[in-house]
Amino acid sequence: MSNKSVYDLNHFLDKGDIFLSYSGQITQNIIVEFSEKLQKKLDLESPNIPFTKKIFAIFVELLQNMLHYSAKEMILENSTKKIPEGIVTITKDDNYIYIISGNLIYNEQKDDLKRRIELVNNLSADELKKLYKETLKNPPDPNRKGAGIGIIDISRKSQHQLKYEFRKIDKNTYFFSVRAQILYKKKGVIK
Amino acid sequence: MSELLNIEKTKSSPKILLDDNTKELFIEGQSFPENAYAFYQPLLDTLNNYFKTNNELSIKLRLVYINTSSYKIILDIMDLLEDSHNNGAIINIQWYYDPDNDVAMETGEEIKEDLSLNFELIEEEQ
């Protein structure tokens, strides 16, 4: 990266519409650290930003999804421990807060992910609640580290369709990004 | 015996206190541990044993935020409590939430919906 690029990147991040951004290793410690930072920032802006707990919940759920499922994993020297990597950004415009995550996935993860997002995107709030409760009753899947309900929870808290994209990276992997948005109601309008 | 279980709070996991003198279970904090199953297993095991010799428990939950995998296990704990209740145990649950915390309130409401247990939602400024 050139000096100009660093300047441009800094300028871009500084414009004010980026609330928080992180790219790199995803570990539980990093999730805890960034969720704490996010909570402090949201507390400072609150009550200008309602639904802060929903933003927090979506943020943690997206990061923990990457912790469990990201395909790009750094292998540390002298260690067999693999550390997943990813990017997460929170931005805002006049109407919405956007929480976006991106990470590499393996080809075989793509169809299942796509199916799960399309499913929640086509359900009403009541149907989502029903699906959420039904999925919670499923016995734990030994192949999954989480409860398999993160996407449903994110969709319910966002109350909007999730936007997603898969970009082919190489013969084994895609870059997968997903964006949740929350309507941002300004102070004094609706709490 | 008094404190059967006493787990200290961390930034991503709640304090858990189960006391068979006062017959109280107290869970307070945020819950998004890396592995929720592993984190809550000691509580499930201890509760299973608890009801072998006790038939009364008062539960106070003050959970600011729980992630989806913690939520799933809390429902397992509710199932265990419901079974104990059906076997004659007297169980009361109080779910405390800050009125500003929409997520904590909705979570409490949804847990209550599917339970026949005595489950009280209590608003509390935090």
Coordinates of C-alpha atoms in Angstrom, one line a residue:
Chain A
M1 CA 0.0 0.0 0.0
S2 CA 1.3 3.5 -0.9
N3 CA 1.3 6.5 1.4
K4 CA -1.4 8.0 -0.8
S5 CA -3.5 4.9 -0.2
V6 CA -3.1 5.2 3.5
Y7 CA -4.1 8.8 3.3
D8 CA -7.2 7.9 1.2
L9 CA -8.1 5.1 3.6
N10 CA -7.7 7.4 6.6
H11 CA -9.8 10.1 4.9
F12 CA -12.5 7.6 4.0
L13 CA -12.6 6.2 7.6
D14 CA -12.6 9.7 9.0
K15 CA -15.6 11.1 7.0
G16 CA -17.9 10.3 9.9
D17 CA -20.2 7.8 8.4
I18 CA -18.1 4.9 9.6
F19 CA -19.0 4.2 13.2
L20 CA -16.6 1.3 13.7
S21 CA -14.5 -0.9 11.5
Y22 CA -12.2 -3.8 12.0
S23 CA -10.4 -6.2 9.7
G24 CA -8.2 -9.0 10.9
Q25 CA -8.1 -12.0 13.2
I26 CA -11.4 -12.9 14.8
T27 CA -11.0 -14.4 18.3
Q28 CA -13.3 -14.4 21.3
N29 CA -11.0 -11.8 23.0
I30 CA -11.3 -9.5 20.0
I31 CA -15.0 -9.9 20.0
V32 CA -15.2 -9.0 23.7
E33 CA -12.9 -6.0 23.2
F34 CA -14.7 -4.6 20.2
S35 CA -18.2 -5.2 21.6
E36 CA -17.0 -3.2 24.6
K37 CA -15.8 -0.4 22.4
L38 CA -19.1 -0.5 20.5
Q39 CA -21.1 -0.4 23.7
K40 CA -19.2 2.7 24.8
K41 CA -19.7 4.4 21.5
L42 CA -23.4 3.6 21.5
D43 CA -23.8 4.8 25.1
L44 CA -22.2 8.1 24.1
E45 CA -24.6 8.5 21.2
S46 CA -27.6 7.2 23.0
P47 CA -30.4 8.3 23.1
N48 CA -29.7 9.6 19.6
I49 CA -29.5 6.0 18.5
P50 CA -32.3 3.9 19.9
F51 CA -32.1 0.1 19.4
T52 CA -28.5 0.1 20.7
K53 CA -29.0 -3.3 22.1
K54 CA -30.2 -4.6 18.8
I55 CA -27.1 -3.2 17.0
F56 CA -24.9 -4.7 19.7
A57 CA -26.6 -8.1 19.4
I58 CA -26.3 -8.2 15.6
F59 CA -22.6 -7.2 15.8
V60 CA -21.8 -10.0 18.3
E61 CA -23.8 -12.6 16.3
L62 CA -22.0 -11.7 13.0
L63 CA -18.6 -11.8 14.6
Q64 CA -19.3 -15.1 16.3
N65 CA -20.5 -16.5 13.0
M66 CA -17.1 -15.6 11.5
L67 CA -15.4 -17.0 14.6
H68 CA -17.1 -20.4 13.9
Y69 CA -17.3 -20.5 10.1
S70 CA -14.7 -18.3 8.4
A71 CA -12.6 -20.2 5.9
K72 CA -9.6 -18.0 6.0
E73 CA -7.6 -19.0 9.0
M74 CA -4.1 -17.8 9.9
I75 CA -1.8 -20.5 11.1
L76 CA 0.5 -19.2 13.7
E77 CA 4.1 -20.2 13.7
N78 CA 5.0 -23.1 15.9
S79 CA 1.4 -23.8 16.5
T80 CA -1.4 -25.8 15.1
K81 CA -4.0 -23.3 16.3
K82 CA -5.9 -21.7 13.4
I83 CA -7.3 -18.2 13.8
P84 CA -10.2 -17.1 11.6
E85 CA -10.1 -13.8 9.8
G86 CA -12.8 -11.4 8.7
I87 CA -13.9 -7.8 8.4
V88 CA -16.8 -6.0 10.2
T89 CA -18.0 -2.4 9.7
I90 CA -20.8 -0.4 11.2
T91 CA -21.9 2.6 9.1
K92 CA -24.8 5.0 9.2
D93 CA -26.6 7.4 6.9
D94 CA -29.6 9.6 7.6
N95 CA -32.0 6.7 7.8
Y96 CA -30.2 3.5 8.7
I97 CA -27.4 1.9 10.7
Y98 CA -25.7 -0.8 8.7
I99 CA -23.8 -3.7 10.2
I100 CA -21.7 -5.5 7.6
S101 CA -19.4 -8.5 7.9
G102 CA -17.2 -10.2 5.3
N103 CA -15.2 -13.4 5.4
L104 CA -14.0 -16.2 3.2
I105 CA -16.0 -19.3 3.0
Y106 CA -15.5 -22.6 1.3
N107 CA -17.5 -23.5 -1.9
E108 CA -19.5 -26.1 0.0
Q109 CA -20.7 -23.5 2.5
K110 CA -22.2 -21.2 -0.1
D111 CA -25.5 -22.9 -1.0
D112 CA -26.5 -23.5 2.6
L113 CA -25.8 -19.9 3.5
K114 CA -27.6 -18.6 0.5
R115 CA -30.6 -20.8 1.3
R116 CA -30.7 -19.7 4.9
I117 CA -30.6 -16.0 4.1
E118 CA -33.2 -16.3 1.3
L119 CA -35.4 -18.1 3.7
V120 CA -35.4 -15.4 6.3
N121 CA -35.7 -12.6 3.7
N122 CA -39.0 -14.0 2.6
L123 CA -40.6 -14.4 6.0
S124 CA -42.9 -12.1 7.9
A125 CA -42.1 -11.1 11.5
D126 CA -44.5 -13.7 12.8
E127 CA -43.1 -16.4 10.5
L128 CA -39.6 -15.5 11.6
K129 CA -40.6 -15.8 15.2
K130 CA -42.1 -19.3 14.5
L131 CA -39.0 -20.4 12.6
Y132 CA -36.8 -19.1 15.4
K133 CA -38.6 -21.0 18.1
E134 CA -38.8 -24.2 16.0
T135 CA -35.0 -24.0 15.2
L136 CA -34.2 -23.6 18.9
K137 CA -35.9 -26.9 19.6
N138 CA -33.7 -28.8 17.2
P139 CA -31.0 -30.9 18.9
P140 CA -27.5 -29.4 18.7
D141 CA -25.8 -30.1 15.3
P142 CA -22.4 -31.7 16.0
N143 CA -21.0 -30.0 12.9
R144 CA -22.0 -26.6 14.2
K145 CA -20.3 -24.7 17.0
G146 CA -23.2 -22.2 17.5
A147 CA -26.9 -22.8 17.8
G148 CA -27.5 -22.4 14.0
I149 CA -30.0 -19.6 14.6
G150 CA -27.8 -16.6 14.3
I151 CA -29.1 -15.5 10.8
I152 CA -32.7 -15.8 12.0
D153 CA -31.9 -13.7 15.1
I154 CA -30.1 -11.1 13.0
S155 CA -33.0 -10.9 10.6
R156 CA -35.6 -10.5 13.4
K157 CA -33.6 -7.7 15.1
S158 CA -32.9 -5.9 11.9
Q159 CA -36.6 -6.1 10.7
H160 CA -35.3 -5.7 7.1
Q161 CA -34.0 -8.0 4.4
L162 CA -30.4 -9.0 4.7
K163 CA -28.3 -8.0 1.7
Y164 CA -25.6 -10.5 0.8
E165 CA -23.0 -11.2 -1.9
F166 CA -20.7 -14.0 -2.8
R167 CA -17.5 -13.2 -4.8
K168 CA -15.5 -16.0 -6.3
I169 CA -11.9 -15.8 -5.0
D170 CA -10.3 -19.0 -6.2
K171 CA -11.3 -22.5 -7.0
N172 CA -12.0 -23.3 -3.3
T173 CA -13.3 -20.1 -1.8
Y174 CA -15.8 -17.2 -2.0
F175 CA -15.7 -13.9 -0.2
F176 CA -19.1 -13.7 1.5
S177 CA -20.5 -10.5 2.9
V178 CA -23.8 -9.9 4.6
R179 CA -25.4 -6.6 5.6
A180 CA -28.0 -6.0 8.3
Q181 CA -29.7 -2.7 8.6
I182 CA -31.7 -1.0 11.3
L183 CA -34.0 1.9 10.8
Y184 CA -32.4 4.9 12.6
K185 CA -35.0 7.0 14.2
K186 CA -33.8 10.3 15.3
K187 CA -34.1 11.7 18.8
G188 CA -37.5 13.2 19.6
V189 CA -39.3 11.4 16.8
I190 CA -39.8 7.9 18.2
K191 CA -37.8 6.5 21.0
Chain B
M1 CA -23.5 -27.0 52.0
S2 CA -24.6 -23.6 50.9
E3 CA -23.1 -22.3 47.7
L4 CA -23.3 -25.2 45.2
L5 CA -22.1 -23.1 42.3
N6 CA -20.4 -19.7 42.2
I7 CA -19.1 -18.6 38.8
E8 CA -17.6 -15.2 38.6
K9 CA -18.7 -12.7 35.9
T10 CA -16.5 -12.0 32.9
K11 CA -17.0 -9.5 30.1
S12 CA -18.8 -12.2 28.0
S13 CA -20.3 -14.5 30.6
P14 CA -22.6 -13.9 33.6
K15 CA -22.2 -14.4 37.3
I16 CA -24.0 -17.6 38.4
L17 CA -24.7 -18.3 42.0
L18 CA -26.7 -21.3 43.2
D19 CA -27.3 -21.6 46.9
D20 CA -29.1 -24.4 48.6
N21 CA -29.4 -22.6 51.9
T22 CA -31.4 -19.7 50.5
K23 CA -32.7 -22.0 47.7
E24 CA -31.9 -19.3 45.2
L25 CA -30.3 -19.2 41.7
F26 CA -29.0 -15.9 40.5
I27 CA -27.7 -15.3 37.0
E28 CA -26.5 -11.8 36.1
G29 CA -24.6 -10.1 33.3
Q30 CA -24.0 -10.6 29.6
S31 CA -23.8 -14.0 28.0
F32 CA -21.9 -14.5 24.7
P33 CA -19.1 -17.0 25.7
E34 CA -17.2 -18.7 22.9
N35 CA -18.8 -22.0 23.7
A36 CA -22.1 -21.6 25.5
Y37 CA -22.6 -25.3 25.9
A38 CA -19.4 -25.7 27.8
F39 CA -20.1 -22.6 29.9
Y40 CA -23.5 -23.7 31.0
Q41 CA -22.9 -27.4 31.4
P42 CA -21.8 -27.1 35.1
L43 CA -25.1 -25.3 35.9
L44 CA -27.2 -27.9 34.2
D45 CA -25.4 -30.7 36.0
T46 CA -25.6 -28.9 39.4
L47 CA -29.3 -28.2 38.9
N48 CA -30.0 -31.9 38.1
N49 CA -28.4 -32.9 41.3
Y50 CA -30.0 -30.0 43.3
F51 CA -33.5 -31.3 42.5
K52 CA -32.7 -34.8 43.8
T53 CA -32.6 -33.4 47.4
N54 CA -34.5 -30.0 47.1
N55 CA -38.0 -29.2 46.0
E56 CA -38.0 -25.4 45.9
L57 CA -36.0 -22.8 43.9
S58 CA -36.3 -19.1 43.4
I59 CA -34.6 -17.9 40.3
K60 CA -33.5 -14.3 39.6
L61 CA -32.3 -13.6 36.1
R62 CA -30.8 -10.2 35.2
L63 CA -29.4 -10.8 31.7
V64 CA -28.5 -7.7 29.8
Y65 CA -27.7 -9.5 26.6
I66 CA -27.6 -13.2 25.6
N67 CA -26.4 -14.5 22.3
T68 CA -28.3 -17.1 20.4
S69 CA -26.3 -20.1 21.6
S70 CA -26.7 -19.0 25.2
Y71 CA -30.4 -18.5 24.6
K72 CA -30.7 -22.1 23.4
I73 CA -29.2 -23.4 26.6
I74 CA -31.3 -21.2 28.8
L75 CA -34.3 -22.8 27.2
D76 CA -32.7 -26.2 28.1
I77 CA -32.5 -25.0 31.7
M78 CA -36.1 -23.9 31.5
D79 CA -37.1 -27.4 30.3
L80 CA -35.2 -28.9 33.3
L81 CA -37.0 -26.5 35.6
E82 CA -40.4 -27.4 34.1
D83 CA -39.7 -31.1 34.6
S84 CA -38.8 -30.5 38.2
H85 CA -42.0 -28.4 38.6
N86 CA -44.0 -31.2 37.1
N87 CA -42.5 -33.5 39.7
G88 CA -43.7 -31.3 42.4
A89 CA -41.0 -28.7 42.9
I90 CA -42.0 -25.1 43.7
I91 CA -40.3 -22.8 41.2
N92 CA -40.5 -19.1 40.8
I93 CA -38.6 -17.2 38.1
Q94 CA -38.1 -13.4 38.0
W95 CA -36.7 -11.8 34.9
Y96 CA -35.4 -8.3 35.6
Y97 CA -34.9 -5.9 32.7
D98 CA -34.0 -2.3 32.2
P99 CA -37.0 -0.5 30.5
D100 CA -34.4 1.0 28.0
N101 CA -33.3 -2.5 27.0
D102 CA -35.8 -3.6 24.4
V103 CA -33.9 -6.8 23.6
A104 CA -33.8 -8.0 27.3
M105 CA -37.5 -7.3 27.6
E106 CA -38.4 -9.1 24.4
T107 CA -36.2 -12.1 25.3
G108 CA -37.9 -12.4 28.7
E109 CA -41.4 -12.2 27.1
E110 CA -40.5 -14.9 24.6
I111 CA -39.1 -17.3 27.2
K112 CA -42.3 -16.8 29.3
E113 CA -44.6 -17.5 26.4
D114 CA -43.7 -21.2 26.2
L115 CA -43.6 -21.9 29.9
S116 CA -46.2 -23.0 32.4
L117 CA -43.8 -22.0 35.2
N118 CA -44.4 -19.0 37.4
F119 CA -42.3 -16.4 35.4
E120 CA -42.5 -12.8 36.3
L121 CA -41.1 -9.9 34.2
I122 CA -39.9 -7.1 36.4
E123 CA -38.9 -3.7 35.1
E124 CA -36.0 -2.2 36.9
E125 CA -33.9 0.9 36.2
Q126 CA -30.2 -0.1 35.9

